PDB file of C-alpha atoms in Angstrom:
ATOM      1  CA  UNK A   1      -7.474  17.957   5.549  1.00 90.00           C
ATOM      2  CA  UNK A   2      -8.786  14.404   6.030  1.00 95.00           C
ATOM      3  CA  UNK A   3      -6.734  11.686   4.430  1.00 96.00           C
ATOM      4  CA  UNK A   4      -8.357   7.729   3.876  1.00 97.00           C
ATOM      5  CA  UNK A   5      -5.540   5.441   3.346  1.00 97.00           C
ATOM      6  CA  UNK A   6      -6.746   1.748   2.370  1.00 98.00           C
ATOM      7  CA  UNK A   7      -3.915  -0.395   3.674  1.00 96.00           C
ATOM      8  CA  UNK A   8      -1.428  -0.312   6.584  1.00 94.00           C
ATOM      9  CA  UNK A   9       1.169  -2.561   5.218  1.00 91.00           C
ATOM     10  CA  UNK A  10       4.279  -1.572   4.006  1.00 89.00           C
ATOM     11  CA  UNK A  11       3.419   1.890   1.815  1.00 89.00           C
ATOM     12  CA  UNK A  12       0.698   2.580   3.758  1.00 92.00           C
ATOM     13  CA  UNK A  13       2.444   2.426   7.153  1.00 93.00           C
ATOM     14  CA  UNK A  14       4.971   4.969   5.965  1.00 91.00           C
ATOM     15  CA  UNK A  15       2.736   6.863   4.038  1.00 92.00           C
ATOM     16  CA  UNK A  16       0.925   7.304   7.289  1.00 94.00           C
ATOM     17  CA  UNK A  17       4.220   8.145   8.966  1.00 92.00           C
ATOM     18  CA  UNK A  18       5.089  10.650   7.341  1.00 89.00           C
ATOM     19  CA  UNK A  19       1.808  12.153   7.032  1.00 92.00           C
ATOM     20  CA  UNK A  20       1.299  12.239  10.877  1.00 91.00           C
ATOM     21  CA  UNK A  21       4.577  13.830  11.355  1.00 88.00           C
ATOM     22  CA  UNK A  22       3.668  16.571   9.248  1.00 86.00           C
ATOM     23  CA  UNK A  23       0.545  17.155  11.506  1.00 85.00           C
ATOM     24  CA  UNK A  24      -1.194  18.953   8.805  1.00 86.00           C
ATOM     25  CA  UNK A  25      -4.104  15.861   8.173  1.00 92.00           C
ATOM     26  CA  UNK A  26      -6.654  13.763  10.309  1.00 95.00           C
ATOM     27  CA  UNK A  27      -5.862  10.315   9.085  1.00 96.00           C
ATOM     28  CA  UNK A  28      -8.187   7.117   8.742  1.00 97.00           C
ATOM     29  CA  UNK A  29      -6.277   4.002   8.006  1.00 98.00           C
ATOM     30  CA  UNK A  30      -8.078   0.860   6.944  1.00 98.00           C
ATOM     31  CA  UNK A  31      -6.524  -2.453   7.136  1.00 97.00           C
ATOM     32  CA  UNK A  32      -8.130  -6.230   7.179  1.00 95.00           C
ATOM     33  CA  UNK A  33      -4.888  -8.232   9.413  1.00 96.00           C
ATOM     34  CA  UNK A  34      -5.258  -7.296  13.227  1.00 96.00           C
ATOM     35  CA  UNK A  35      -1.989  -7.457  13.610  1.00 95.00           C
ATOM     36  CA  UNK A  36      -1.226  -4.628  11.565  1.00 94.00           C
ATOM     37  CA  UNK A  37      -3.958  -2.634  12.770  1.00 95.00           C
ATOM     38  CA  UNK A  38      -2.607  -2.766  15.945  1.00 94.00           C
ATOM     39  CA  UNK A  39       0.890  -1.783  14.669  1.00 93.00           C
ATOM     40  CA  UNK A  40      -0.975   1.528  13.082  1.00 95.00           C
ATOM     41  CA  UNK A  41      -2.666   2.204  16.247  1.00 94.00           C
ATOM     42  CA  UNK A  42      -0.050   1.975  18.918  1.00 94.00           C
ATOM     43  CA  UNK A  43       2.510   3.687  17.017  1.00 92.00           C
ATOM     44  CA  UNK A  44       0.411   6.842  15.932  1.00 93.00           C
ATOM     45  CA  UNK A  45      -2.130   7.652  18.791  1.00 89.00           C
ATOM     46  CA  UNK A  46      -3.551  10.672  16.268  1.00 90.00           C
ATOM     47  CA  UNK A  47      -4.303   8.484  14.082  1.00 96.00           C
ATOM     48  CA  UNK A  48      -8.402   6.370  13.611  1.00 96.00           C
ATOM     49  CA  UNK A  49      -7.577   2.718  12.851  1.00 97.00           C
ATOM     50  CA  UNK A  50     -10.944   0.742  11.213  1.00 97.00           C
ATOM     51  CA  UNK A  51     -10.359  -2.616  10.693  1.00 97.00           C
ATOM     52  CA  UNK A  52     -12.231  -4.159   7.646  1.00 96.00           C
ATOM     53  CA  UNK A  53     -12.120  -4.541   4.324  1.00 97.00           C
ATOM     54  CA  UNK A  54     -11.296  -1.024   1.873  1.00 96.00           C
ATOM     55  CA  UNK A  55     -13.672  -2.462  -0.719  1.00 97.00           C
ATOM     56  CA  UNK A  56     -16.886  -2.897   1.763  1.00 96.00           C
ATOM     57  CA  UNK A  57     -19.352  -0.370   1.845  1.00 96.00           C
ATOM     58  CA  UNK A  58     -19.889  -0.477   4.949  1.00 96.00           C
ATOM     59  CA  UNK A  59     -16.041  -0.363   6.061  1.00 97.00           C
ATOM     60  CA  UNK A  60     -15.958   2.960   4.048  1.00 97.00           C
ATOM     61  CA  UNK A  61     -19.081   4.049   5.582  1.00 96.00           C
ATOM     62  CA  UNK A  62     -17.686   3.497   9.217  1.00 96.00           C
ATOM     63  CA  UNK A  63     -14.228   5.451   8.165  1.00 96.00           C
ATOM     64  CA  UNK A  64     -16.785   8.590   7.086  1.00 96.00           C
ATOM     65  CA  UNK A  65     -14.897   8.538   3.361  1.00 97.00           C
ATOM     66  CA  UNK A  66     -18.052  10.667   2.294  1.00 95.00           C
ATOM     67  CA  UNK A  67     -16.169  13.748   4.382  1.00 95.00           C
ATOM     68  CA  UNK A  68     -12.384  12.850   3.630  1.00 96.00           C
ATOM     69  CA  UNK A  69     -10.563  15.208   1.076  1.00 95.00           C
ATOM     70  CA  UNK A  70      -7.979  12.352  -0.222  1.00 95.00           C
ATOM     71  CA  UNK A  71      -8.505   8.646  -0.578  1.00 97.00           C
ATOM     72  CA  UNK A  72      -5.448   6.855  -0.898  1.00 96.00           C
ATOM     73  CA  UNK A  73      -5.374   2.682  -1.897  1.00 97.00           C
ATOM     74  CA  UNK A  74      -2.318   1.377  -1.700  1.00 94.00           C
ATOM     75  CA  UNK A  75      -2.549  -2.370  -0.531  1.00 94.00           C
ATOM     76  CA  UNK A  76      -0.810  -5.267  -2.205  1.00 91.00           C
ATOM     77  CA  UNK A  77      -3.552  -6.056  -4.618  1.00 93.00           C
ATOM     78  CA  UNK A  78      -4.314  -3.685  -7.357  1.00 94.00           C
ATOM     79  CA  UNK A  79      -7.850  -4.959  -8.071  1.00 96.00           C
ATOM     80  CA  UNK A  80      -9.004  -4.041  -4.394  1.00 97.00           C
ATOM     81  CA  UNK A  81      -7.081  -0.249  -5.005  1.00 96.00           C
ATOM     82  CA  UNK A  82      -9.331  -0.307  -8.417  1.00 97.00           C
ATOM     83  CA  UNK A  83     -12.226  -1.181  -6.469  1.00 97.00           C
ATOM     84  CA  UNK A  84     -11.352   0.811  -4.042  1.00 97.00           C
ATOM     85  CA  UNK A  85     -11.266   4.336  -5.220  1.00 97.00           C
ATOM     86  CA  UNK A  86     -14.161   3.372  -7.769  1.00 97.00           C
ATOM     87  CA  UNK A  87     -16.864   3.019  -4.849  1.00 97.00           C
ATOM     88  CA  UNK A  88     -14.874   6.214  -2.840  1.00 97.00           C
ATOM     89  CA  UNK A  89     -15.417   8.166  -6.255  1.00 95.00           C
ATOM     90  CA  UNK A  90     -19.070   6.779  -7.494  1.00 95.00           C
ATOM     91  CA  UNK A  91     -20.573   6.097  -3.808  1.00 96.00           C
ATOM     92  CA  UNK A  92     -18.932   8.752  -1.761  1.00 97.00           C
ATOM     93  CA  UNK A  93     -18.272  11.120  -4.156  1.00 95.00           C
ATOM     94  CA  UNK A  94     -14.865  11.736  -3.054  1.00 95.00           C
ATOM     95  CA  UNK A  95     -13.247  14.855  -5.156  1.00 91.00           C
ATOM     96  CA  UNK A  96      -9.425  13.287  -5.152  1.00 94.00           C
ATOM     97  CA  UNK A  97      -8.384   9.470  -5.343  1.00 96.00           C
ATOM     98  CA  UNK A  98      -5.307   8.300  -5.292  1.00 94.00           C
ATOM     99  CA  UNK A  99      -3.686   4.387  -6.123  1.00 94.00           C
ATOM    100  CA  UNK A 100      -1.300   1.979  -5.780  1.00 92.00           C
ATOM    101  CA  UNK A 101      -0.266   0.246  -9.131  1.00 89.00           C
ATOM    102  CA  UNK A 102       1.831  -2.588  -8.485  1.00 84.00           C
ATOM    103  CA  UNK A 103       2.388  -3.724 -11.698  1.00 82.00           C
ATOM    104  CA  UNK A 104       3.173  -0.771 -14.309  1.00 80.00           C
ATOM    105  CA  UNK A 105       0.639  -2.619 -16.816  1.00 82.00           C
ATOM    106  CA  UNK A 106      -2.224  -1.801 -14.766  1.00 87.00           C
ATOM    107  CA  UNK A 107      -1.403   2.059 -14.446  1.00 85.00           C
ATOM    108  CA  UNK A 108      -3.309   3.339 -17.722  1.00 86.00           C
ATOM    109  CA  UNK A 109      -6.678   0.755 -17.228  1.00 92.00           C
ATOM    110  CA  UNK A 110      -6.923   1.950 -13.974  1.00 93.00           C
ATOM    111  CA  UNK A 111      -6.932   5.965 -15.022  1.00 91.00           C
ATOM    112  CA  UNK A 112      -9.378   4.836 -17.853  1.00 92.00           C
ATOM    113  CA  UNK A 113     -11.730   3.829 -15.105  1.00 94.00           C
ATOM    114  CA  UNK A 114     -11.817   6.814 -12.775  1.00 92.00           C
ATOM    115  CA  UNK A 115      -9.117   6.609 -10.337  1.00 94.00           C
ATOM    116  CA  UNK A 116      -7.409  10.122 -10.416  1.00 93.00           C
ATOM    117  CA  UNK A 117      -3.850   9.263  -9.654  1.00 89.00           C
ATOM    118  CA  UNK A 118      -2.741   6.071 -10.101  1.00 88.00           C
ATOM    119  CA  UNK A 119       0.838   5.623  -8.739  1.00 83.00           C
ATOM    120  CA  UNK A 120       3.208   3.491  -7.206  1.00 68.00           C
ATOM    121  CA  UNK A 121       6.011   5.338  -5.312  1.00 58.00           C
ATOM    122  CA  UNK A 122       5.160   6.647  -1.367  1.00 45.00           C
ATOM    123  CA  UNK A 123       7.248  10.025  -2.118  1.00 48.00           C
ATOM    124  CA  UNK A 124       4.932  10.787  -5.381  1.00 58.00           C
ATOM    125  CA  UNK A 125       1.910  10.735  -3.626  1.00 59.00           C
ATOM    126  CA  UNK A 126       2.830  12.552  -0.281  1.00 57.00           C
ATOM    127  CA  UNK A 127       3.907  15.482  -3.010  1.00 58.00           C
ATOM    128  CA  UNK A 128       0.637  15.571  -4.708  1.00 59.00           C
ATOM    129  CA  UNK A 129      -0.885  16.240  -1.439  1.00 61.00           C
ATOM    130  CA  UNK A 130       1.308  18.938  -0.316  1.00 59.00           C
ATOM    131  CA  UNK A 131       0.790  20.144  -3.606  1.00 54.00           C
ATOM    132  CA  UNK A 132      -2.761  20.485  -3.088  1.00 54.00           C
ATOM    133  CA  UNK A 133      -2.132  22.298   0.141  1.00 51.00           C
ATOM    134  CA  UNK A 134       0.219  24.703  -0.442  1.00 49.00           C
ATOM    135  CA  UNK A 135      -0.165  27.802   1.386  1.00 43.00           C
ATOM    136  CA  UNK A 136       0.274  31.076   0.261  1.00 48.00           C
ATOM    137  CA  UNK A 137       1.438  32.803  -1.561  1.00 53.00           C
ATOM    138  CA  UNK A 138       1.710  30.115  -3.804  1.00 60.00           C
ATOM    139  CA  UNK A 139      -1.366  27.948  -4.861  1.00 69.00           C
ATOM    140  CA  UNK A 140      -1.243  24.515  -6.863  1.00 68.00           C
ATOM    141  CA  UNK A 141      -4.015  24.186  -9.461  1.00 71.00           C
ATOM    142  CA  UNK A 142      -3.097  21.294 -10.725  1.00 72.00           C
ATOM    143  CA  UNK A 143      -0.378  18.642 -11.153  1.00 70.00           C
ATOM    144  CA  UNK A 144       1.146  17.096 -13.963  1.00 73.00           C
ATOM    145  CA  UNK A 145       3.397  13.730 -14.642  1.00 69.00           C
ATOM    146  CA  UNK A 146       2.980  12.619 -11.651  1.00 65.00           C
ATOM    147  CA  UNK A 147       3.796  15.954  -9.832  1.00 67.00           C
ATOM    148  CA  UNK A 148       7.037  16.290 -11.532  1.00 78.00           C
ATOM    149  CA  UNK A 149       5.040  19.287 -12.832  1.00 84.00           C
ATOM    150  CA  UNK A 150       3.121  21.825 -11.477  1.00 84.00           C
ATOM    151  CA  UNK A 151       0.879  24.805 -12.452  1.00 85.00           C
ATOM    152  CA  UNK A 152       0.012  27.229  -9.938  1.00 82.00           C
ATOM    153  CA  UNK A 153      -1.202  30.815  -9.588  1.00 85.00           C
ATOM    154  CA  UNK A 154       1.168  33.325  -6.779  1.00 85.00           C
ATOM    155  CA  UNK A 155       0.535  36.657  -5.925  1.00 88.00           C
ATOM    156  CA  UNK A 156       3.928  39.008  -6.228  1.00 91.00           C
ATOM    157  CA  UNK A 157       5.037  40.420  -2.908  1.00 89.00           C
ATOM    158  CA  UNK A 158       6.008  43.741  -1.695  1.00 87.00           C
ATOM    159  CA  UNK A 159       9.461  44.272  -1.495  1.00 88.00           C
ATOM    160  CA  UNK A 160       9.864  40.630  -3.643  1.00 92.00           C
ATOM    161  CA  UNK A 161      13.000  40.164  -5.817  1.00 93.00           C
ATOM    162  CA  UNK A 162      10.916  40.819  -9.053  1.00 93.00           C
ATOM    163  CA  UNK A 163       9.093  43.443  -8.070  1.00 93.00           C
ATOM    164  CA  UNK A 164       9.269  45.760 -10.672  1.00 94.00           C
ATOM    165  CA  UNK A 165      11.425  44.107 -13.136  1.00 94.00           C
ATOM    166  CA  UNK A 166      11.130  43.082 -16.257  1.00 94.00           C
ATOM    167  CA  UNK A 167      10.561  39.054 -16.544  1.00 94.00           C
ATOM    168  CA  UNK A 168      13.808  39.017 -18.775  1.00 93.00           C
ATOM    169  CA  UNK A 169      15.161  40.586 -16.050  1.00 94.00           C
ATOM    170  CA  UNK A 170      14.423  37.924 -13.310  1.00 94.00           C
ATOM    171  CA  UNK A 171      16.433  34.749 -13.277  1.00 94.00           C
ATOM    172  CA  UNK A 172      13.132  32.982 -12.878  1.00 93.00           C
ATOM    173  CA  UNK A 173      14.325  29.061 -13.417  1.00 91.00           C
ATOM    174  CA  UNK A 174      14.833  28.165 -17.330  1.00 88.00           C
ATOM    175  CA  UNK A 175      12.052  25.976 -17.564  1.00 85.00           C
ATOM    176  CA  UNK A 176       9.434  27.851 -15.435  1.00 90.00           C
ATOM    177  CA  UNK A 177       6.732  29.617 -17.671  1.00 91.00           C
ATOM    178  CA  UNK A 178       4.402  32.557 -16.949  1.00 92.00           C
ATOM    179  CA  UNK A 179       1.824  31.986 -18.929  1.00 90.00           C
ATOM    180  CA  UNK A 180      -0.466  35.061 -17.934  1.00 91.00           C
ATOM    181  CA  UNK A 181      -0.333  37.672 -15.458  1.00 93.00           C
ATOM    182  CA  UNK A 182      -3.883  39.144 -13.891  1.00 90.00           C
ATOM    183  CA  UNK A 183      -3.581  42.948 -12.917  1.00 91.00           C
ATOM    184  CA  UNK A 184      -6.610  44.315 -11.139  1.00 85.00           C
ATOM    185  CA  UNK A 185      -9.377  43.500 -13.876  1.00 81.00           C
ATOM    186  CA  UNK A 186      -6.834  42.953 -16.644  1.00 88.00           C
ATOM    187  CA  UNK A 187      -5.371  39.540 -17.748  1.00 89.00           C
ATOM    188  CA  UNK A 188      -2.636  38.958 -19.875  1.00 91.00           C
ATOM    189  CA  UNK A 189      -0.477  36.956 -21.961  1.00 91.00           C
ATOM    190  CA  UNK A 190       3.434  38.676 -20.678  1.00 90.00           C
ATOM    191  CA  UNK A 191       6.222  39.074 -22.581  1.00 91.00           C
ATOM    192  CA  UNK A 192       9.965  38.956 -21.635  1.00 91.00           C
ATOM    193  CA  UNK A 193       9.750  43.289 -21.837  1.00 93.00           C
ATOM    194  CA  UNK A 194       6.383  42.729 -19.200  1.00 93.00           C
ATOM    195  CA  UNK A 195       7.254  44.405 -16.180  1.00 95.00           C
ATOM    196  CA  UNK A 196       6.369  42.551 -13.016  1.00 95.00           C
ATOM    197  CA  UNK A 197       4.372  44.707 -10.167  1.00 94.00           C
ATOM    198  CA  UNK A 198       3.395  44.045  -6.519  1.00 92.00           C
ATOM    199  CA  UNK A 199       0.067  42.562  -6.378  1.00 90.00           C
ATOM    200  CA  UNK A 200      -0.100  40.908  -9.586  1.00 91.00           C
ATOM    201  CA  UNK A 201      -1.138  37.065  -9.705  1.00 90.00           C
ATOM    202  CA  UNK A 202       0.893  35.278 -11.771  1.00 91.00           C
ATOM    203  CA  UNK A 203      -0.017  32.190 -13.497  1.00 90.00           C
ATOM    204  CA  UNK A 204       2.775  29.486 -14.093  1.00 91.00           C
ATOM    205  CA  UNK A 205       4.119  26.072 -15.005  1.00 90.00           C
ATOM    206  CA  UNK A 206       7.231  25.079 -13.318  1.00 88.00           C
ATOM    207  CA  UNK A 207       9.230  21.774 -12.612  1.00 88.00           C
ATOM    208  CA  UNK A 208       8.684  21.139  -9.172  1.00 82.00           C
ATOM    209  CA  UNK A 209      12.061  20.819  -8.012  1.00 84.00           C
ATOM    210  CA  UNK A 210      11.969  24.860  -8.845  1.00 88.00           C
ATOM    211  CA  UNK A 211       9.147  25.113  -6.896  1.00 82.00           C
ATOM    212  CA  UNK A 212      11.675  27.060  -4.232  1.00 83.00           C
ATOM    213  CA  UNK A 213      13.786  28.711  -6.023  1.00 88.00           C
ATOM    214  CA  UNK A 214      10.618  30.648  -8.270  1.00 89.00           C
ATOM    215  CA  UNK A 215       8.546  30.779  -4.645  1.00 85.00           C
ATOM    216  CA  UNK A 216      11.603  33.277  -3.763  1.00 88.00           C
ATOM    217  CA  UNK A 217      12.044  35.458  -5.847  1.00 91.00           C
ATOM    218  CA  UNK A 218       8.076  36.370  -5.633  1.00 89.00           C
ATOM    219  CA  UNK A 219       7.822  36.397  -2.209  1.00 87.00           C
ATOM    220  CA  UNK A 220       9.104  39.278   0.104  1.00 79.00           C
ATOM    221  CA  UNK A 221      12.889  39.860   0.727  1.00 69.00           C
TER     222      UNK A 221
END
């Protein structure tokens, strides 16, 4: 997964921290002071520094945003995160972009005009990301309030906790919902008498902080 990040101050530097740790991304990080550049670049060795200006064309050309799979902008000002992800989105025709809204005012203009996620907390956005990498057998299709919700599809397990059961049955998290279940060429709306078999797909809406709890009881014992 390649992951632009447009600014290495504050958010961006730990953004990028934790990121690299995870060693799941190739990371670009653009950034106009030196000085922080350097920072970047002698702390995280796996990590392409570009200094320049995220709003250039030709500073996004140079960090290749054409190929990345996320473009984060989270400097200081929230015109050049605007400006940002506009030219990443319109230009480079970048599928996900991401932003920093410093002030709360700005959040809803800046959705209005094409940025995809418009943010301002370092936790939401490394979430969204997993999120959109989650391996099997659970798959995010999409993410809601921020990614305080989350609707995915999983495939039910051999030997899994539900397996067999009835949903009633389950103690599936209070809030989750199953909103269909797909059965070899069959798709349906379930019930709480619907009982769940190895192999089905399951389609449902959670909260993500019971992202774990539902991931076991599908997955194998």
């Amino acid at each position: 997964m390649r992951v632009v990040i447009v600014g290495g101050g504050k958010v961006g530097y730990f953004l990028t921290k934790l990121l690299a740790e995870r060693g799941k991304y190739h990371i670009t990080v653009i950034e106009e002071q030196p000085e922080l550049c350097r920072k970047v670049a002698e702390e995280f060795s796996n990590v392409t520094v570009i200094e320049g200006d995220g709003t250039s064309l030709d500073t996004l050309s140079d960090a290749k945003v054409h190929k990345c799979d996320f473009f984060i902008a989270v400097t200081g000002k929230d015109e050049d995160n605007l400006i940002a992800c506009q030219l990443a989105k319109r230009v480079f025709e970048v599928k996900r972009t991401i932003a920093r809204a410093n002030n709360p005012k700005n959040i809803n203009v800046m959705k209005r005009l094409g940025v995809d996620n418009v943010i301002s907390s370092t936790d939401i956005i490394a979430k969204i990301i997993e999120h959109e990498v989650e391996i099997e057998p659970l798959s995010v299709l999409a993410t809601l309030k921020n990614g305080e919700i989350i609707v995915f599809q999983t495939v039910v397990q051999k030997n899994s906790p539900a397996a067999y059961k009835k949903i009633a049955e389950v103690p599936f998290p209070k809030e989750s919902i199953i909103g269909a279940i797909i059965r070899e060429n069959e798709t349906f709306v379930p019930s709480g008498d619907s009982v769940i078999l190895p192999g089905d797909t399951l389609l449902v809406i959670i909260n993500e902080r019971d992202r774990s709890q539902f991931k076991k009881l599908i997955s194998s014992k």
